[in-house]
Structures are given as C-alpha cells and as structure tokens.
Amino acid sequence: MKSNHMALDWALPFEERIRNLVEAWISDGRDGHRLVTGKAFFAVYSWHLMHWTDHDITWAEYAAAAFHNIGGTDGWNAMLRERANCQRCGDTYRLENIGLCTGCMRYTCYACGGHESCTGEIL
C-alpha cells in the first residue's frame, strides 16, 4: 500500500510524512485506500496519541479514520497483542510493551532506548 510506504519511508522527518499522508487523503476525497495499516498505522496512531494537541484537526480526523479502518477498538486491541522483536537486543514483546522509532522505524524495547545515530522519537 502506497500510504504505508509513505509513512515508513524514513527519508523524511516523521511529521512531514504524516502531513503528506493527510494531504494525499484529503486530495483524494478522504478515500480509504489512503489510510495506513499495520506497522505504519501503529506508528501514526501512537504518534497521534502522544501529540494530539500539537497538530490541526485534519490530522486527528485522519487518525480517527485509520483507527476505524483497522476495526476500531477491537482492531487496536488485537494489534497491541501482536508481537515484535526489539531490533537492537532481539527480545520479543507485545506491541503494547515496545517502542517504535519514528526516525528509522525500528522496534526497540525501552531497556535499549533510543538509537545513537537516529534523531527519531521512540513511541
């Protein structure tokens, strides 16, 4: 999915990626094919939960539409039970217990923390 690729493409700062996603979604008439899923959704929605007062209403509308698209609360809860490996130490965690770096888009456990060369935020 093109939107997932746009969200996960760490060549741009994360906020710029989200801005591009929202603009594309709006320009396509808020079409569902522009909504993120999977890891991209986890990143966008987690960032939205941490920064919901830092951006305009269209970003919140995008996050809400993507949330609804993955199945709402049931879909979110199912996603949080999925497992991912810390890409630094290799330990396995549920998504609800691991962070995702907005810079390099790698999962990282909270014991390992940030990445020395990465300017991303751990969600």
PDB file of C-alpha atoms in Angstrom, residues 14-58:
ATOM      1  CA  PHE A  14       8.016  11.759  10.646  1.00  0.00           C
ATOM      2  CA  GLU A  15       5.823  14.852  10.929  1.00  0.00           C
ATOM      3  CA  GLU A  16       6.386  15.586   7.255  1.00  0.00           C
ATOM      4  CA  ARG A  17       5.397  12.017   6.382  1.00  0.00           C
ATOM      5  CA  ILE A  18       2.157  12.414   8.314  1.00  0.00           C
ATOM      6  CA  ARG A  19       1.497  15.787   6.669  1.00  0.00           C
ATOM      7  CA  ASN A  20       1.945  14.157   3.246  1.00  0.00           C
ATOM      8  CA  LEU A  21      -0.386  11.292   4.194  1.00  0.00           C
ATOM      9  CA  VAL A  22      -3.119  13.656   5.353  1.00  0.00           C
ATOM     10  CA  GLU A  23      -2.792  15.910   2.309  1.00  0.00           C
ATOM     11  CA  ALA A  24      -2.990  12.932  -0.067  1.00  0.00           C
ATOM     12  CA  TRP A  25      -6.013  11.573   1.831  1.00  0.00           C
ATOM     13  CA  ILE A  26      -7.823  14.917   1.618  1.00  0.00           C
ATOM     14  CA  SER A  27      -6.944  15.488  -2.049  1.00  0.00           C
ATOM     15  CA  ASP A  28      -8.349  12.016  -2.867  1.00  0.00           C
ATOM     16  CA  GLY A  29     -11.647  12.846  -1.186  1.00  0.00           C
ATOM     17  CA  ARG A  30     -10.772  11.086   2.067  1.00  0.00           C
ATOM     18  CA  ASP A  31     -10.688   7.769   0.291  1.00  0.00           C
ATOM     19  CA  GLY A  32      -9.980   4.728   2.458  1.00  0.00           C
ATOM     20  CA  HIS A  33      -7.151   3.488   0.220  1.00  0.00           C
ATOM     21  CA  ARG A  34      -5.063   6.386   1.592  1.00  0.00           C
ATOM     22  CA  LEU A  35      -5.292   5.113   5.176  1.00  0.00           C
ATOM     23  CA  VAL A  36      -2.371   3.348   6.817  1.00  0.00           C
ATOM     24  CA  THR A  37      -2.477  -0.187   8.217  1.00  0.00           C
ATOM     25  CA  GLY A  38      -0.129  -2.493  10.125  1.00  0.00           C
ATOM     26  CA  LYS A  39       3.181  -1.085  11.335  1.00  0.00           C
ATOM     27  CA  ALA A  40       2.505   2.239   9.583  1.00  0.00           C
ATOM     28  CA  PHE A  41      -0.804   2.557  11.432  1.00  0.00           C
ATOM     29  CA  PHE A  42       0.877   1.679  14.723  1.00  0.00           C
ATOM     30  CA  ALA A  43       3.410   4.474  14.162  1.00  0.00           C
ATOM     31  CA  VAL A  44       0.913   7.113  13.015  1.00  0.00           C
ATOM     32  CA  TYR A  45      -1.674   6.342  15.688  1.00  0.00           C
ATOM     33  CA  SER A  46       0.878   6.108  18.513  1.00  0.00           C
ATOM     34  CA  TRP A  47       2.368   9.435  17.427  1.00  0.00           C
ATOM     35  CA  HIS A  48      -1.137  10.937  17.302  1.00  0.00           C
ATOM     36  CA  LEU A  49      -1.870   9.726  20.848  1.00  0.00           C
ATOM     37  CA  MET A  50       1.314  11.396  22.115  1.00  0.00           C
ATOM     38  CA  HIS A  51       0.899  14.636  20.143  1.00  0.00           C
ATOM     39  CA  TRP A  52      -2.843  15.061  19.668  1.00  0.00           C
ATOM     40  CA  THR A  53      -2.754  18.723  20.732  1.00  0.00           C
ATOM     41  CA  ASP A  54       0.250  19.582  18.533  1.00  0.00           C
ATOM     42  CA  HIS A  55      -1.434  19.463  15.126  1.00  0.00           C
ATOM     43  CA  ASP A  56      -4.580  20.538  13.319  1.00  0.00           C
ATOM     44  CA  ILE A  57      -7.932  18.792  13.248  1.00  0.00           C
ATOM     45  CA  THR A  58      -7.411  17.143   9.854  1.00  0.00           C
TER      46      THR A  58
END
